Amino acid sequence: MNQFKIFEQESFRHGVTTRLGGISNPPYDTMNTSFYGQDDKQHVMTNIKRSLDTLGMTAKTIVATAQVHSTTILSINKAFDFSALRRFDTSHTALDGYDLYIAEKTDGLITNRTDVILMTFYADCVPIILYDPITGTAATVHSGWRGTKNRIGQIAIESMCSQFGARVQAIRAGIGQSAGKCCYEVDFPVIEAFEKNYPKTLLSGAVFPKDYGKYHLDLKWLNSQLLQMNGILPQHIEVNSDCTICGIEKYHSHRRAAGGARGTMSALIQCGL
Ligand SMILES: [Zn+2]
């Protein structure tokens, strides 16, 4: 389990799982937290329960994203109607007694509620966790190359401020393990797409041309810059430098699995503890 020091003093619990500490068998070994794939449901629910217990999370309602590389972010406020979401059956598993809801076609979640756990999923894409200690508002965001290009981190900040009264100067941010600039290779059309949404001067710090016609892209740095462009103070941002592609002993990687079966990591947050 990875955690950010920047949130240590906050009344907020959080973590980003690794591939370690679970019970799933290969190729999902061992800490697979995705119940969308072919892995044994009992194993996945036990893995999630272990993660919640490790983090001391006590809420019995979980909202998890079904991600589509969009910029759609769901806000779960005090009046939120959970019956609008699909419920995933956890009976006769380690999560028996929990309400597990799926936010369809959604890539980020925000709440100020203390009775809800939010969950987003990763296997190379960038996890961003945001927390405003003044209003007690937290967000977890899935930012792959499409999400980063379309500035989902900015949209999360704007929603925290406009819908929950957060102040950007107070927001703390953790950027988690993901594909690193050492390994994350893309083709020119991806770079071209970024050039439409980011200043070229900024991109020069994130794009590294290779002599064989490919590019390495530093998504973590770009997300960190995006947060700062939107007013988050540099001293309030913590970045985990680990690369999921070359860190295969500790992390699940979509690229490393060549698109095949693999486990999935998750970011978990709960306010108010
Ligand atoms: Zn790497």
Short mmCIF file of C-alpha atoms and ligand atoms in Angstrom, two decimals:
data_model
loop_
_atom_site.label_atom_id
_atom_site.label_comp_id
_atom_site.label_asym_id
_atom_site.label_seq_id
_atom_site.Cartn_x
_atom_site.Cartn_y
_atom_site.Cartn_z
CA MET A 1 0.00 0.00 0.00
CA ASN A 2 1.39 3.38 -0.98
CA GLN A 3 0.49 6.53 0.93
CA PHE A 4 1.41 10.19 0.62
CA LYS A 5 3.17 12.03 3.45
CA ILE A 6 1.40 15.24 2.43
CA PHE A 7 -1.89 13.87 3.82
CA GLU A 8 -0.40 12.51 7.08
CA GLN A 9 -1.72 15.31 9.30
CA GLU A 10 -5.16 15.44 7.65
CA SER A 11 -8.45 14.03 8.95
CA PHE A 12 -8.71 11.90 5.87
CA ARG A 13 -7.68 8.34 5.00
CA HIS A 14 -6.18 7.36 1.68
CA GLY A 15 -4.01 4.81 -0.06
CA VAL A 16 -3.01 3.50 -3.48
CA THR A 17 -2.73 -0.28 -3.59
CA THR A 18 0.24 -2.11 -5.15
CA ARG A 19 0.30 -5.72 -6.39
CA LEU A 20 1.52 -6.90 -2.97
CA GLY A 21 -0.44 -8.29 -0.04
CA GLY A 22 -3.42 -9.96 -1.74
CA ILE A 23 -4.58 -13.53 -2.43
CA SER A 24 -5.24 -13.54 -6.20
CA ASN A 25 -3.51 -16.12 -8.39
CA PRO A 26 -1.49 -15.36 -11.56
CA PRO A 27 -1.87 -13.36 -13.74
CA TYR A 28 -3.70 -11.23 -11.15
CA ASP A 29 -1.23 -11.89 -8.34
CA THR A 30 -1.61 -11.00 -5.71
CA MET A 31 -3.42 -7.76 -4.79
CA ASN A 32 -5.96 -7.38 -7.58
CA THR A 33 -8.77 -4.97 -6.67
CA SER A 34 -10.81 -5.03 -9.89
CA PHE A 35 -14.10 -6.92 -9.86
CA TYR A 36 -14.74 -6.12 -13.55
CA GLY A 37 -12.39 -8.77 -14.96
CA GLN A 38 -12.13 -12.58 -14.90
CA ASP A 39 -10.41 -12.91 -11.53
CA ASP A 40 -12.19 -14.88 -8.78
CA LYS A 41 -14.74 -12.53 -7.19
CA GLN A 42 -14.08 -13.98 -3.71
CA HIS A 43 -10.38 -13.20 -4.06
CA VAL A 44 -11.02 -9.65 -5.27
CA MET A 45 -13.47 -8.85 -2.46
CA THR A 46 -11.04 -10.27 0.12
CA ASN A 47 -8.28 -8.12 -1.40
CA ILE A 48 -10.42 -4.97 -1.20
CA LYS A 49 -11.46 -5.76 2.40
CA ARG A 50 -7.80 -6.22 3.36
CA SER A 51 -6.96 -2.85 1.82
CA LEU A 52 -9.81 -1.09 3.65
CA ASP A 53 -8.73 -2.69 6.94
CA THR A 54 -5.09 -1.72 6.35
CA LEU A 55 -6.20 1.90 5.92
CA GLY A 56 -8.63 1.83 8.86
CA MET A 57 -11.56 2.75 6.62
CA THR A 58 -14.86 2.18 8.40
CA ALA A 59 -17.60 3.32 5.98
CA LYS A 60 -19.84 0.58 4.60
CA THR A 61 -20.72 2.34 1.35
CA ILE A 62 -18.22 2.23 -1.52
CA VAL A 63 -18.56 4.10 -4.81
CA ALA A 64 -16.24 2.75 -7.54
CA THR A 65 -15.74 4.11 -11.04
CA ALA A 66 -16.27 2.19 -14.29
CA GLN A 67 -13.64 4.16 -16.21
CA VAL A 68 -13.63 5.09 -19.88
CA HIS A 69 -10.74 7.64 -20.11
CA SER A 70 -13.31 10.44 -19.95
CA THR A 71 -13.28 13.69 -17.98
CA THR A 72 -16.58 12.85 -16.26
CA ILE A 73 -16.39 13.35 -12.50
CA LEU A 74 -19.22 12.40 -10.14
CA SER A 75 -19.86 14.58 -7.08
CA ILE A 76 -21.33 12.76 -4.10
CA ASN A 77 -22.78 15.39 -1.78
CA LYS A 78 -25.02 15.05 1.28
CA ALA A 79 -28.18 14.84 -0.89
CA PHE A 80 -26.76 12.30 -3.33
CA ASP A 81 -29.25 9.65 -4.49
CA PHE A 82 -27.41 6.32 -4.54
CA SER A 83 -30.34 4.58 -6.23
CA ALA A 84 -29.19 6.32 -9.43
CA LEU A 85 -26.14 4.01 -9.45
CA ARG A 86 -25.90 0.31 -10.27
CA ARG A 87 -25.27 -1.84 -7.19
CA PHE A 88 -22.69 -4.63 -7.33
CA ASP A 89 -23.64 -7.75 -5.36
CA THR A 90 -21.12 -8.40 -2.56
CA SER A 91 -23.19 -10.92 -0.60
CA HIS A 92 -21.32 -14.06 0.57
CA THR A 93 -17.96 -12.37 0.00
CA ALA A 94 -15.54 -10.56 2.33
CA LEU A 95 -17.54 -7.39 1.58
CA ASP A 96 -20.86 -8.86 2.71
CA GLY A 97 -22.78 -6.05 4.40
CA TYR A 98 -21.21 -3.35 2.26
CA ASP A 99 -23.06 -1.37 -0.39
CA LEU A 100 -20.83 -1.28 -3.47
CA TYR A 101 -22.02 1.11 -6.18
CA ILE A 102 -20.68 1.59 -9.70
CA ALA A 103 -20.36 5.06 -11.25
CA GLU A 104 -20.62 4.18 -14.95
CA LYS A 105 -18.50 5.95 -17.60
CA THR A 106 -16.87 8.04 -14.89
CA ASP A 107 -13.18 8.78 -14.26
CA GLY A 108 -13.24 10.81 -11.07
CA LEU A 109 -15.13 11.03 -7.78
CA ILE A 110 -15.50 13.88 -5.27
CA THR A 111 -17.12 13.93 -1.84
CA ASN A 112 -17.23 15.75 1.48
CA ARG A 113 -19.18 12.91 3.10
CA THR A 114 -17.55 10.89 5.86
CA ASP A 115 -19.71 7.78 5.31
CA VAL A 116 -18.55 6.92 1.79
CA ILE A 117 -15.37 5.31 0.47
CA LEU A 118 -14.36 6.34 -3.06
CA MET A 119 -12.45 3.99 -5.35
CA THR A 120 -10.73 4.49 -8.74
CA PHE A 121 -8.60 1.99 -10.72
CA TYR A 122 -5.11 1.93 -12.27
CA ALA A 123 -2.55 -0.11 -14.16
CA ASP A 124 -0.11 2.52 -15.63
CA CYS A 125 -2.45 5.57 -15.68
CA VAL A 126 -1.90 8.36 -13.16
CA PRO A 127 -3.81 8.38 -9.84
CA ILE A 128 -4.44 11.89 -8.51
CA ILE A 129 -5.79 12.34 -4.99
CA LEU A 130 -6.87 15.83 -3.89
CA TYR A 131 -7.88 16.98 -0.42
CA ASP A 132 -9.02 20.34 0.93
CA PRO A 133 -8.61 20.28 4.73
CA ILE A 134 -10.75 23.41 5.29
CA THR A 135 -13.99 22.03 3.81
CA GLY A 136 -13.04 18.35 4.18
CA THR A 137 -13.53 17.70 0.46
CA ALA A 138 -11.63 14.92 -1.29
CA ALA A 139 -11.31 13.73 -4.86
CA THR A 140 -9.77 10.75 -6.60
CA VAL A 141 -9.11 11.00 -10.32
CA HIS A 142 -7.94 8.60 -13.07
CA SER A 143 -5.69 10.50 -15.46
CA GLY A 144 -4.21 8.46 -18.29
CA TRP A 145 -2.89 10.17 -21.41
CA ARG A 146 -6.39 11.06 -22.60
CA GLY A 147 -7.45 12.33 -19.17
CA THR A 148 -4.22 14.33 -18.86
CA LYS A 149 -4.63 15.75 -22.38
CA ASN A 150 -8.22 16.74 -21.57
CA ARG A 151 -7.16 18.16 -18.17
CA ILE A 152 -9.28 16.02 -15.86
CA GLY A 153 -7.17 17.23 -12.90
CA GLN A 154 -8.23 20.81 -13.63
CA ILE A 155 -11.88 19.78 -13.89
CA ALA A 156 -11.63 18.07 -10.48
CA ILE A 157 -10.20 21.22 -8.87
CA GLU A 158 -12.90 23.39 -10.46
CA SER A 159 -15.66 21.04 -9.22
CA MET A 160 -14.21 20.91 -5.68
CA CYS A 161 -14.24 24.72 -5.59
CA SER A 162 -17.57 25.42 -7.31
CA GLN A 163 -19.61 22.60 -5.77
CA PHE A 164 -18.03 22.11 -2.33
CA GLY A 165 -16.57 25.55 -1.56
CA ALA A 166 -12.95 24.38 -1.57
CA ARG A 167 -10.17 26.96 -1.95
CA VAL A 168 -7.44 25.99 -4.36
CA GLN A 169 -4.68 27.43 -2.14
CA ALA A 170 -5.62 24.91 0.56
CA ILE A 171 -5.81 21.81 -1.64
CA ARG A 172 -3.17 19.11 -1.11
CA ALA A 173 -2.41 16.75 -4.00
CA GLY A 174 -0.85 13.31 -4.28
CA ILE A 175 0.18 11.95 -7.68
CA GLY A 176 0.68 8.20 -7.49
CA GLN A 177 2.72 5.45 -9.12
CA SER A 178 2.17 5.20 -12.88
CA ALA A 179 3.97 4.68 -16.18
CA GLY A 180 7.18 6.74 -15.91
CA LYS A 181 9.09 8.78 -18.45
CA CYS A 182 11.67 5.95 -18.43
CA CYS A 183 9.20 3.57 -20.11
CA TYR A 184 6.03 5.32 -21.27
CA GLU A 185 6.34 5.40 -25.06
CA VAL A 186 3.83 7.04 -27.42
CA ASP A 187 3.53 7.89 -31.13
CA PHE A 188 3.45 11.36 -32.66
CA PRO A 189 -0.39 11.62 -32.89
CA VAL A 190 -0.49 11.54 -29.07
CA ILE A 191 2.03 14.38 -28.87
CA GLU A 192 0.05 16.27 -31.52
CA ALA A 193 -3.12 15.89 -29.44
CA PHE A 194 -1.33 17.33 -26.39
CA GLU A 195 -0.11 20.30 -28.44
CA LYS A 196 -3.73 21.35 -28.93
CA ASN A 197 -4.34 21.54 -25.17
CA TYR A 198 -1.00 22.57 -23.63
CA PRO A 199 1.54 25.31 -24.37
CA LYS A 200 4.52 23.97 -26.37
CA THR A 201 6.96 25.49 -23.89
CA LEU A 202 5.41 23.39 -21.12
CA LEU A 203 5.33 20.22 -23.24
CA SER A 204 9.07 20.51 -23.85
CA GLY A 205 9.49 19.48 -20.21
CA ALA A 206 7.35 16.37 -20.62
CA VAL A 207 8.07 15.07 -24.13
CA PHE A 208 11.33 13.24 -24.90
CA PRO A 209 11.86 12.34 -28.60
CA LYS A 210 13.67 9.05 -29.27
CA ASP A 211 15.86 8.53 -32.34
CA TYR A 212 13.59 5.70 -33.60
CA GLY A 213 10.60 8.01 -34.12
CA LYS A 214 8.79 7.44 -30.81
CA TYR A 215 8.39 9.71 -27.81
CA HIS A 216 8.59 9.20 -24.08
CA LEU A 217 5.99 11.12 -22.13
CA ASP A 218 6.17 12.22 -18.48
CA LEU A 219 2.49 12.15 -17.49
CA LYS A 220 3.18 12.60 -13.78
CA TRP A 221 5.16 15.80 -14.33
CA LEU A 222 2.53 17.12 -16.73
CA ASN A 223 -0.24 16.47 -14.19
CA SER A 224 1.82 18.18 -11.50
CA GLN A 225 2.23 21.20 -13.81
CA LEU A 226 -1.50 21.18 -14.61
CA LEU A 227 -2.35 21.32 -10.89
CA GLN A 228 0.06 24.25 -10.42
CA MET A 229 -1.35 26.07 -13.47
CA ASN A 230 -4.68 25.88 -11.65
CA GLY A 231 -3.40 27.38 -8.42
CA ILE A 232 -2.27 24.44 -6.31
CA LEU A 233 0.90 25.41 -4.48
CA PRO A 234 4.01 23.42 -5.47
CA GLN A 235 4.71 22.62 -1.80
CA HIS A 236 1.26 21.05 -1.57
CA ILE A 237 2.00 18.49 -4.32
CA GLU A 238 3.68 15.13 -3.69
CA VAL A 239 4.65 12.84 -6.56
CA ASN A 240 5.44 9.13 -6.24
CA SER A 241 8.29 8.65 -8.72
CA ASP A 242 7.79 4.87 -9.11
CA CYS A 243 7.22 3.57 -12.64
CA THR A 244 4.64 0.79 -12.95
CA ILE A 245 6.09 -0.58 -16.23
CA CYS A 246 9.63 -1.27 -14.97
CA GLY A 247 8.46 -1.76 -11.38
CA ILE A 248 6.79 -5.06 -12.21
CA GLU A 249 7.75 -6.69 -8.88
CA LYS A 250 5.60 -4.20 -7.00
CA TYR A 251 3.03 -2.96 -9.52
CA HIS A 252 0.48 -4.16 -12.07
CA SER A 253 1.15 -2.75 -15.55
CA HIS A 254 -1.16 -2.74 -18.58
CA ARG A 255 1.76 -2.10 -20.96
CA ARG A 256 3.87 -4.83 -19.40
CA ALA A 257 0.99 -7.31 -19.72
CA ALA A 258 0.82 -6.38 -23.43
CA GLY A 259 -2.90 -5.80 -23.11
CA GLY A 260 -3.44 -9.27 -21.67
CA ALA A 261 -4.88 -10.35 -18.34
CA ARG A 262 -3.39 -8.54 -15.35
CA GLY A 263 -4.32 -7.24 -11.95
CA THR A 264 -5.52 -3.72 -11.25
CA MET A 265 -4.55 -1.33 -8.46
CA SER A 266 -6.86 1.20 -6.86
CA ALA A 267 -6.86 4.51 -5.07
CA LEU A 268 -9.06 4.54 -1.96
CA ILE A 269 -10.16 7.60 0.01
CA GLN A 270 -12.47 8.31 2.94
CA CYS A 271 -13.00 11.73 4.55
CA GLY A 272 -13.31 12.58 8.20
CA LEU A 273 -11.28 10.05 10.18
ZN ZN B 1 10.03 2.67 -16.16
#
